Coordinates of N, CA and C in Angstrom, one line a residue:
Chain A
M1 N 32.1 -21.4 -16.2 CA 31.6 -21.5 -14.9 C 30.0 -21.2 -15.0
A2 N 29.2 -22.0 -14.5 CA 27.7 -21.8 -14.6 C 27.4 -20.5 -13.7
E3 N 26.7 -19.7 -14.3 CA 26.3 -18.4 -13.6 C 25.4 -18.8 -12.5
N4 N 25.7 -18.2 -11.3 CA 24.9 -18.6 -10.1 C 23.4 -18.1 -10.4
V5 N 22.5 -19.1 -10.3 CA 21.1 -18.7 -10.5 C 20.5 -18.8 -9.1
F6 N 20.1 -17.6 -8.6 CA 19.5 -17.6 -7.3 C 17.9 -17.7 -7.4
V7 N 17.4 -18.6 -6.6 CA 15.9 -18.8 -6.6 C 15.5 -17.7 -5.6
E8 N 14.8 -16.7 -6.1 CA 14.4 -15.6 -5.2 C 13.2 -16.1 -4.4
Q9 N 13.2 -15.7 -3.1 CA 12.1 -16.1 -2.3 C 11.3 -14.9 -1.9
N10 N 10.0 -15.1 -1.9 CA 9.0 -14.0 -1.5 C 7.7 -14.6 -1.1
T11 N 7.7 -15.1 0.1 CA 6.5 -15.9 0.6 C 6.1 -15.3 1.9
L12 N 4.8 -14.9 2.0 CA 4.2 -14.4 3.2 C 3.0 -15.3 3.6
R13 N 3.0 -15.8 4.8 CA 1.8 -16.6 5.3 C 1.3 -15.9 6.5
I14 N 0.0 -15.5 6.4 CA -0.5 -14.6 7.5 C -2.0 -15.0 7.8
S15 N -2.4 -14.9 9.0 CA -3.8 -15.3 9.4 C -4.4 -14.0 10.0
G16 N -5.8 -14.1 10.1 CA -6.4 -12.9 10.7 C -7.9 -12.9 10.4
I17 N -8.5 -11.8 10.6 CA -10.0 -11.7 10.4 C -10.3 -10.9 9.1
L18 N -11.2 -11.5 8.3 CA -11.6 -10.8 7.0 C -12.3 -9.6 7.4
E19 N -11.8 -8.4 7.2 CA -12.4 -7.1 7.6 C -13.4 -6.6 6.6
K20 N -12.9 -6.7 5.3 CA -13.8 -6.0 4.3 C -13.5 -6.7 2.9
Q21 N -14.5 -6.8 2.1 CA -14.4 -7.4 0.7 C -14.8 -6.2 -0.2
F22 N -13.9 -5.8 -1.1 CA -14.2 -4.8 -2.1 C -14.9 -5.5 -3.3
P23 N -15.7 -4.7 -4.0 CA -16.4 -5.4 -5.2 C -15.4 -6.0 -6.2
P24 N -15.7 -7.2 -6.6 CA -14.8 -7.8 -7.6 C -14.9 -7.1 -9.0
R25 N -13.9 -7.2 -9.8 CA -13.9 -6.6 -11.1 C -13.3 -7.5 -12.1
V26 N -13.5 -7.3 -13.4 CA -12.9 -8.2 -14.4 C -12.0 -7.5 -15.3
S27 N -10.8 -8.0 -15.5 CA -9.8 -7.3 -16.3 C -10.2 -7.4 -17.8
P28 N -9.6 -6.5 -18.7 CA -9.9 -6.7 -20.1 C -9.6 -8.1 -20.6
A29 N -8.7 -8.8 -20.0 CA -8.3 -10.1 -20.4 C -9.3 -11.2 -19.9
G30 N -10.3 -10.6 -19.1 CA -11.4 -11.5 -18.6 C -11.0 -12.2 -17.3
V31 N -10.0 -11.7 -16.6 CA -9.6 -12.4 -15.3 C -10.3 -11.6 -14.2
A32 N -10.9 -12.3 -13.2 CA -11.5 -11.7 -12.1 C -10.4 -11.2 -11.1
H33 N -10.7 -10.0 -10.5 CA -9.8 -9.5 -9.5 C -10.6 -8.9 -8.3
Q34 N -10.1 -9.0 -7.1 CA -10.8 -8.5 -6.0 C -9.8 -8.2 -4.9
D35 N -9.9 -7.0 -4.2 CA -9.1 -6.8 -3.0 C -9.9 -7.0 -1.7
I36 N -9.3 -7.6 -0.7 CA -9.9 -7.7 0.6 C -9.0 -7.2 1.6
L37 N -9.5 -6.8 2.8 CA -8.7 -6.4 3.9 C -8.6 -7.5 5.0
L38 N -7.4 -7.7 5.4 CA -7.2 -8.7 6.5 C -6.7 -8.0 7.7
Q39 N -7.3 -8.3 8.9 CA -6.9 -7.7 10.2 C -6.1 -8.7 10.9
H40 N -4.9 -8.4 11.2 CA -4.0 -9.3 11.8 C -3.6 -8.8 13.2
R41 N -3.5 -9.8 14.2 CA -3.0 -9.4 15.5 C -2.3 -10.6 16.1
S42 N -1.1 -10.5 16.5 CA -0.4 -11.7 17.1 C 0.7 -11.2 18.0
R43 N 1.2 -12.2 18.8 CA 2.4 -11.9 19.7 C 3.6 -12.5 19.0
Q44 N 4.7 -11.8 18.9 CA 5.8 -12.2 18.2 C 7.1 -12.0 19.1
L45 N 8.1 -12.9 18.8 CA 9.3 -12.8 19.6 C 10.4 -12.0 18.8
E46 N 10.9 -11.0 19.4 CA 11.9 -10.2 18.7 C 13.0 -9.8 19.7
A47 N 14.3 -10.3 19.4 CA 15.4 -10.1 20.3 C 15.1 -10.5 21.7
G48 N 14.5 -11.7 21.8 CA 14.2 -12.3 23.1 C 13.0 -11.8 23.9
V49 N 12.3 -10.8 23.3 CA 11.2 -10.2 24.0 C 9.9 -10.4 23.2
M50 N 8.8 -10.7 23.8 CA 7.5 -10.9 23.1 C 7.0 -9.5 22.9
R51 N 6.4 -9.3 21.7 CA 5.8 -7.9 21.4 C 4.6 -8.2 20.5
E52 N 3.7 -7.2 20.4 CA 2.5 -7.4 19.6 C 2.8 -7.0 18.1
A53 N 2.2 -7.7 17.2 CA 2.2 -7.3 15.8 C 0.7 -7.1 15.4
R54 N 0.4 -5.9 14.9 CA -1.0 -5.6 14.7 C -1.1 -4.8 13.4
L55 N -1.7 -5.3 12.4 CA -1.8 -4.6 11.1 C -3.0 -4.9 10.3
V56 N -3.4 -4.0 9.4 CA -4.4 -4.3 8.4 C -3.8 -4.4 7.1
L57 N -3.9 -5.5 6.4 CA -3.2 -5.7 5.1 C -4.2 -5.9 4.0
T58 N -3.9 -5.2 2.9 CA -4.6 -5.4 1.7 C -4.2 -6.7 1.0
V59 N -5.1 -7.6 0.7 CA -4.8 -8.8 0.0 C -5.5 -8.8 -1.4
H60 N -4.7 -9.1 -2.4 CA -5.2 -9.1 -3.8 C -5.5 -10.5 -4.2
L61 N -6.8 -10.7 -4.6 CA -7.2 -12.0 -5.1 C -7.3 -11.9 -6.7
A62 N -6.9 -13.0 -7.4 CA -7.1 -13.0 -8.8 C -7.6 -14.4 -9.2
G63 N -8.3 -14.5 -10.3 CA -8.7 -15.8 -10.9 C -9.7 -16.5 -10.0
E64 N -9.4 -17.8 -9.8 CA -10.3 -18.7 -9.0 C -10.5 -18.3 -7.6
L65 N -9.4 -17.6 -7.0 CA -9.6 -17.2 -5.6 C -10.7 -16.2 -5.4
V66 N -11.1 -15.5 -6.4 CA -12.2 -14.5 -6.3 C -13.5 -15.3 -6.1
G67 N -13.6 -16.4 -6.9 CA -14.8 -17.3 -6.7 C -14.8 -17.9 -5.3
Q68 N -13.6 -18.4 -4.9 CA -13.5 -19.0 -3.5 C -13.9 -18.0 -2.4
A69 N -13.6 -16.7 -2.6 CA -13.8 -15.7 -1.6 C -15.3 -15.5 -1.4
R70 N -16.1 -15.9 -2.4 CA -17.6 -15.7 -2.2 C -18.2 -16.4 -1.1
D71 N -17.5 -17.5 -0.6 CA -18.0 -18.3 0.5 C -17.7 -17.6 1.8
F72 N -16.9 -16.6 1.8 CA -16.5 -16.0 3.1 C -17.3 -14.7 3.3
S73 N -17.3 -14.3 4.6 CA -17.9 -13.0 4.9 C -17.1 -12.3 6.0
P74 N -17.3 -10.9 6.0 CA -16.5 -10.2 7.0 C -16.7 -10.8 8.4
G75 N -15.6 -10.9 9.2 CA -15.6 -11.5 10.5 C -15.1 -12.9 10.5
D76 N -15.0 -13.6 9.3 CA -14.5 -14.9 9.2 C -12.9 -14.9 9.5
R77 N -12.5 -16.0 10.0 CA -11.0 -16.2 10.3 C -10.4 -16.8 9.0
I78 N -9.4 -16.2 8.4 CA -8.8 -16.8 7.2 C -7.3 -16.8 7.4
V79 N -6.7 -17.7 6.5 CA -5.2 -17.8 6.4 C -4.9 -17.7 4.9
V80 N -3.9 -16.8 4.6 CA -3.6 -16.5 3.3 C -2.1 -16.6 3.1
S81 N -1.7 -17.2 1.9 CA -0.3 -17.2 1.6 C -0.1 -16.7 0.2
G82 N 1.1 -16.1 0.0 CA 1.3 -15.5 -1.4 C 2.6 -14.7 -1.3
F83 N 2.7 -13.7 -2.3 CA 3.9 -12.9 -2.4 C 3.6 -11.4 -2.2
L84 N 4.5 -10.7 -1.7 CA 4.4 -9.2 -1.5 C 4.8 -8.5 -2.8
A85 N 4.0 -7.4 -3.1 CA 4.3 -6.6 -4.2 C 3.8 -5.2 -3.9
P86 N 4.3 -4.1 -4.5 CA 3.8 -2.8 -4.3 C 2.4 -2.7 -4.8
A87 N 1.6 -1.8 -4.1 CA 0.2 -1.7 -4.5 C 0.1 -1.2 -6.0
S88 N 1.0 -0.2 -6.4 CA 1.0 0.2 -7.7 C 2.3 1.0 -8.0
Y89 N 2.6 1.4 -9.2 CA 3.8 2.2 -9.5 C 3.8 3.5 -8.7
R90 N 2.6 4.1 -8.6 CA 2.5 5.4 -7.8 C 2.6 5.1 -6.3
E91 N 1.9 4.1 -5.9 CA 1.9 3.8 -4.4 C 2.9 2.7 -4.1
S92 N 4.2 3.0 -4.5 CA 5.2 1.9 -4.3 C 5.5 1.5 -2.9
E93 N 5.2 2.5 -2.0 CA 5.5 2.2 -0.5 C 4.5 1.3 0.1
K94 N 3.2 1.3 -0.5 CA 2.2 0.5 0.1 C 2.3 -0.9 -0.4
L95 N 2.5 -1.9 0.5 CA 2.7 -3.3 0.1 C 1.3 -4.1 0.1
V96 N 1.1 -4.9 -0.8 CA -0.1 -5.7 -0.9 C 0.3 -7.2 -1.0
L97 N -0.4 -8.1 -0.3 CA -0.2 -9.5 -0.4 C -1.0 -10.1 -1.6
H98 N -0.3 -10.6 -2.6 CA -1.0 -11.2 -3.7 C -1.1 -12.7 -3.3
A99 N -2.4 -13.1 -3.2 CA -2.7 -14.4 -2.6 C -2.5 -15.5 -3.7
Q100 N -1.9 -16.6 -3.2 CA -1.8 -17.8 -4.0 C -2.6 -18.9 -3.4
T101 N -2.8 -18.8 -2.0 CA -3.8 -19.7 -1.4 C -4.6 -18.9 -0.4
L102 N -5.9 -19.3 -0.2 CA -6.8 -18.6 0.7 C -7.7 -19.7 1.4
N103 N -7.6 -19.8 2.7 CA -8.3 -20.8 3.4 C -9.0 -20.2 4.7
R104 N -10.0 -20.9 5.1 CA -10.7 -20.6 6.4 C -9.8 -21.1 7.5
Q105 N -9.7 -20.4 8.6 CA -8.9 -20.9 9.7 C -9.9 -21.4 10.8
D106 N -10.1 -22.7 10.8 CA -11.2 -23.2 11.7 C -10.6 -23.4 13.1
Chain B
M1 N -16.7 -26.1 27.2 CA -16.1 -26.3 25.8 C -14.8 -25.4 25.8
A2 N -13.7 -26.0 25.4 CA -12.4 -25.2 25.4 C -12.6 -24.1 24.3
E3 N -12.2 -22.9 24.7 CA -12.3 -21.8 23.8 C -11.3 -22.1 22.6
N4 N -11.8 -21.8 21.4 CA -10.9 -22.0 20.2 C -9.7 -21.1 20.4
V5 N -8.5 -21.7 20.5 CA -7.3 -20.8 20.5 C -6.6 -20.9 19.1
F6 N -6.6 -19.8 18.4 CA -6.0 -19.8 17.1 C -4.6 -19.4 17.2
V7 N -3.7 -20.2 16.5 CA -2.3 -19.8 16.5 C -2.2 -18.9 15.3
E8 N -2.0 -17.6 15.6 CA -1.9 -16.6 14.5 C -0.6 -16.8 13.8
Q9 N -0.7 -16.7 12.5 CA 0.5 -16.8 11.6 C 0.9 -15.5 11.0
N10 N 2.2 -15.2 11.0 CA 2.7 -14.0 10.3 C 4.1 -14.2 10.0
T11 N 4.4 -14.9 8.9 CA 5.8 -15.2 8.6 C 6.1 -14.8 7.2
L12 N 7.1 -14.0 7.0 CA 7.5 -13.6 5.6 C 9.0 -14.1 5.4
R13 N 9.2 -14.8 4.3 CA 10.6 -15.2 4.0 C 10.9 -14.5 2.6
I14 N 11.9 -13.7 2.6 CA 12.2 -12.9 1.3 C 13.7 -12.8 1.1
S15 N 14.1 -12.9 -0.2 CA 15.5 -12.7 -0.5 C 15.7 -11.5 -1.3
G16 N 17.0 -11.1 -1.5 CA 17.2 -9.9 -2.3 C 18.6 -9.4 -2.0
I17 N 18.8 -8.1 -2.5 CA 20.1 -7.5 -2.4 C 20.1 -6.5 -1.2
L18 N 21.1 -6.5 -0.4 CA 21.2 -5.5 0.7 C 21.5 -4.2 0.0
E19 N 20.5 -3.2 0.1 CA 20.7 -1.9 -0.6 C 21.4 -0.9 0.3
K20 N 21.0 -0.9 1.6 CA 21.5 0.2 2.5 C 21.4 -0.3 3.9
Q21 N 22.4 0.1 4.7 CA 22.4 -0.1 6.2 C 22.4 1.2 6.9
F22 N 21.3 1.5 7.6 CA 21.2 2.7 8.4 C 22.1 2.5 9.7
P23 N 22.5 3.6 10.3 CA 23.4 3.5 11.5 C 22.6 2.7 12.6
P24 N 23.3 1.8 13.3 CA 22.7 1.1 14.4 C 22.5 2.1 15.6
R25 N 21.5 1.8 16.4 CA 21.3 2.7 17.6 C 21.0 1.7 18.8
V26 N 21.1 2.2 20.0 CA 20.8 1.4 21.2 C 19.7 2.0 22.0
S27 N 18.7 1.1 22.3 CA 17.5 1.6 23.0 C 17.9 1.9 24.5
P28 N 17.0 2.6 25.2 CA 17.2 2.9 26.6 C 17.4 1.6 27.4
A29 N 16.8 0.5 26.9 CA 17.0 -0.8 27.6 C 18.3 -1.5 27.2
G30 N 19.1 -0.8 26.4 CA 20.4 -1.4 26.0 C 20.3 -2.4 24.9
V31 N 19.2 -2.4 24.1 CA 19.1 -3.4 23.0 C 19.5 -2.6 21.7
A32 N 20.3 -3.3 20.9 CA 20.8 -2.7 19.6 C 19.6 -2.8 18.6
H33 N 19.5 -1.8 17.8 CA 18.5 -1.8 16.7 C 19.1 -1.2 15.5
Q34 N 18.7 -1.7 14.3 CA 19.2 -1.2 13.0 C 18.2 -1.5 11.9
D35 N 18.0 -0.5 11.0 CA 17.1 -0.7 9.8 C 18.0 -0.9 8.6
I36 N 17.7 -1.8 7.8 CA 18.4 -2.0 6.5 C 17.3 -2.0 5.4
L37 N 17.8 -1.8 4.1 CA 16.8 -1.8 3.0 C 17.2 -3.1 2.2
L38 N 16.2 -3.8 1.8 CA 16.4 -5.0 1.0 C 15.7 -4.8 -0.4
Q39 N 16.4 -5.0 -1.5 CA 15.9 -4.8 -2.8 C 15.5 -6.2 -3.4
H40 N 14.2 -6.4 -3.6 CA 13.7 -7.7 -4.1 C 13.2 -7.6 -5.5
R41 N 13.5 -8.7 -6.3 CA 13.0 -8.8 -7.6 C 12.8 -10.2 -7.9
S42 N 11.6 -10.6 -8.3 CA 11.4 -12.1 -8.6 C 10.2 -12.2 -9.6
R43 N 10.1 -13.4 -10.2 CA 9.0 -13.8 -11.0 C 8.0 -14.6 -10.2
Q44 N 6.7 -14.3 -10.2 CA 5.7 -15.0 -9.4 C 4.5 -15.4 -10.2
L45 N 3.9 -16.5 -9.8 CA 2.7 -17.0 -10.5 C 1.5 -16.5 -9.8
E46 N 0.6 -15.8 -10.6 CA -0.7 -15.3 -10.1 C -1.8 -15.6 -11.1
A47 N -2.8 -16.3 -10.7 CA -3.9 -16.7 -11.6 C -3.4 -17.3 -12.9
G48 N -2.4 -18.2 -12.7 CA -1.9 -18.9 -13.9 C -1.0 -18.1 -14.8
V49 N -0.6 -16.9 -14.4 CA 0.2 -16.1 -15.3 C 1.5 -15.6 -14.5
M50 N 2.6 -15.7 -15.1 CA 3.9 -15.2 -14.4 C 3.9 -13.7 -14.5
R51 N 4.3 -13.1 -13.4 CA 4.4 -11.6 -13.4 C 5.6 -11.3 -12.5
E52 N 6.0 -10.0 -12.6 CA 7.2 -9.6 -11.8 C 6.7 -9.1 -10.5
A53 N 7.5 -9.3 -9.4 CA 7.3 -8.7 -8.1 C 8.6 -8.0 -7.8
R54 N 8.5 -6.6 -7.6 CA 9.7 -5.8 -7.4 C 9.5 -4.8 -6.3
L55 N 10.2 -4.9 -5.2 CA 10.0 -3.9 -4.2 C 11.3 -3.7 -3.4
V56 N 11.2 -2.6 -2.6 CA 12.3 -2.3 -1.7 C 11.6 -2.3 -0.3
L57 N 12.1 -3.1 0.6 CA 11.5 -3.4 1.9 C 12.4 -3.0 3.0
T58 N 11.9 -2.2 4.0 CA 12.6 -1.9 5.2 C 12.6 -3.1 6.1
V59 N 13.8 -3.6 6.5 CA 13.9 -4.7 7.4 C 14.5 -4.2 8.8
H60 N 13.8 -4.5 9.8 CA 14.3 -4.0 11.2 C 15.0 -5.2 11.9
L61 N 16.2 -4.9 12.3 CA 17.1 -5.8 13.0 C 17.1 -5.4 14.5
A62 N 17.1 -6.4 15.4 CA 17.2 -6.1 16.8 C 18.1 -7.1 17.5
G63 N 18.8 -6.7 18.6 CA 19.6 -7.6 19.3 C 20.8 -8.2 18.5
E64 N 21.0 -9.5 18.6 CA 22.1 -10.2 18.0 C 22.2 -10.0 16.5
L65 N 21.1 -9.8 15.8 CA 21.1 -9.7 14.4 C 21.8 -8.4 13.9
V66 N 21.9 -7.4 14.8 CA 22.6 -6.2 14.5 C 24.1 -6.5 14.4
G67 N 24.6 -7.3 15.3 CA 26.0 -7.7 15.3 C 26.3 -8.6 14.0
Q68 N 25.3 -9.5 13.7 CA 25.5 -10.3 12.6 C 25.5 -9.5 11.3
A69 N 24.8 -8.4 11.2 CA 24.7 -7.6 10.0 C 26.0 -6.9 9.7
R70 N 26.9 -6.8 10.7 CA 28.2 -6.1 10.5 C 29.0 -6.8 9.5
D71 N 28.8 -8.2 9.3 CA 29.6 -8.9 8.3 C 29.1 -8.6 6.9
F72 N 28.0 -8.0 6.7 CA 27.4 -7.8 5.4 C 27.7 -6.4 4.9
S73 N 27.7 -6.2 3.6 CA 27.8 -4.8 3.0 C 26.9 -4.7 1.8
P74 N 26.5 -3.4 1.5 CA 25.6 -3.2 0.4 C 26.0 -4.0 -0.9
G75 N 25.1 -4.6 -1.5 CA 25.4 -5.4 -2.7 C 25.3 -6.9 -2.4
D76 N 25.4 -7.2 -1.1 CA 25.4 -8.7 -0.8 C 24.0 -9.2 -1.0
R77 N 23.9 -10.5 -1.3 CA 22.6 -11.2 -1.4 C 22.3 -11.8 -0.1
I78 N 21.1 -11.5 0.4 CA 20.7 -12.0 1.7 C 19.3 -12.6 1.7
V79 N 19.0 -13.4 2.7 CA 17.6 -14.0 2.8 C 17.2 -13.7 4.3
V80 N 16.0 -13.2 4.4 CA 15.6 -12.7 5.7 C 14.2 -13.4 6.0
S81 N 14.0 -13.8 7.3 CA 12.6 -14.3 7.6 C 12.2 -13.6 8.9
G82 N 10.9 -13.4 9.1 CA 10.5 -12.7 10.3 C 9.0 -12.4 10.1
F83 N 8.5 -11.4 10.9 CA 7.1 -11.0 10.8 C 6.9 -9.6 10.4
L84 N 5.7 -9.3 9.8 CA 5.4 -8.0 9.3 C 4.7 -7.2 10.4
A85 N 5.1 -5.9 10.5 CA 4.4 -5.0 11.5 C 4.5 -3.6 10.9
P86 N 3.5 -2.7 11.3 CA 3.6 -1.3 10.8 C 4.9 -0.6 11.2
A87 N 5.4 0.3 10.4 CA 6.6 1.0 10.7 C 6.5 1.7 12.1
S88 N 5.3 2.4 12.3 CA 5.0 3.1 13.6 C 3.6 3.4 13.7
Y89 N 3.1 3.9 14.8 CA 1.7 4.2 15.0 C 1.3 5.2 13.9
R90 N 2.2 6.2 13.7 CA 1.8 7.3 12.7 C 1.9 6.7 11.3
E91 N 2.9 5.9 11.0 CA 3.1 5.4 9.7 C 2.5 4.0 9.6
S92 N 1.2 3.8 9.9 CA 0.7 2.4 10.0 C 0.6 1.8 8.7
E93 N 0.5 2.6 7.6 CA 0.4 1.9 6.3 C 1.7 1.3 5.8
K94 N 2.8 1.9 6.3 CA 4.1 1.4 5.8 C 4.5 0.1 6.6
L95 N 4.7 -1.0 5.9 CA 5.0 -2.2 6.6 C 6.5 -2.5 6.6
V96 N 6.9 -3.0 7.7 CA 8.4 -3.3 8.0 C 8.5 -4.8 8.3
L97 N 9.5 -5.5 7.8 CA 9.8 -6.8 8.1 C 10.7 -6.9 9.4
H98 N 10.2 -7.4 10.5 CA 11.0 -7.5 11.7 C 11.7 -8.9 11.6
A99 N 13.1 -8.8 11.4 CA 13.8 -10.0 11.1 C 13.9 -10.9 12.4
Q100 N 13.8 -12.2 12.1 CA 14.1 -13.2 13.2 C 15.3 -14.1 12.7
T101 N 15.5 -14.2 11.4 CA 16.7 -14.8 10.9 C 17.2 -13.9 9.7
L102 N 18.6 -13.9 9.6 CA 19.2 -13.1 8.6 C 20.4 -13.9 8.1
N103 N 20.4 -14.3 6.8 CA 21.5 -15.1 6.3 C 22.0 -14.6 4.9
R104 N 23.2 -14.9 4.6 CA 23.7 -14.6 3.2 C 23.1 -15.6 2.3
Q105 N 22.8 -15.2 1.0 CA 22.3 -16.2 0.0 C 23.4 -16.5 -0.9
D106 N 24.1 -17.6 -0.7 CA 25.3 -17.9 -1.5 C 24.9 -18.5 -2.8

């Protein structure tokens, strides 16, 4: 019997205002990395009632996305999609969005 | 000129193993609420390199979803979609997935 292979899903798509861009850095392997802060605010439906969702999310950019982010500045509206992962082994409760796409929200 | 109305996006879809179900409770307005823990582990592509994403995520269920969760038990594979919000005003760094759909991953 073929062992059930589950395709794990972990996709977050979130929009908001670019609040802050931390300085980019380059890993020993020569890959560019940069963290940015995204300020999100929306109305969401939960158990039939509209409620507000408001958060500041750390978004991690790597590779080409770091170059792409140079075109943006704080205050711009952006839309990011990617996967969630812990900030680090020590800070496992803090979740970070690892971006796979980064676009302006016109 | 019509003011730009941005449709804010905040959608997370994530699969994993149901790790724990906390006791359900009922709000003063009579709405059922329950938190569960989801254990996620997947391989993700970032800047052209595959890496692991591994996290334990608090998922908040409200209304009908609490009844639906009664059919599940720890160890079951589930897929949840919903929106991210801070756990509370005090714990604003801790993010919780507010479920809008909850299904078994067969």
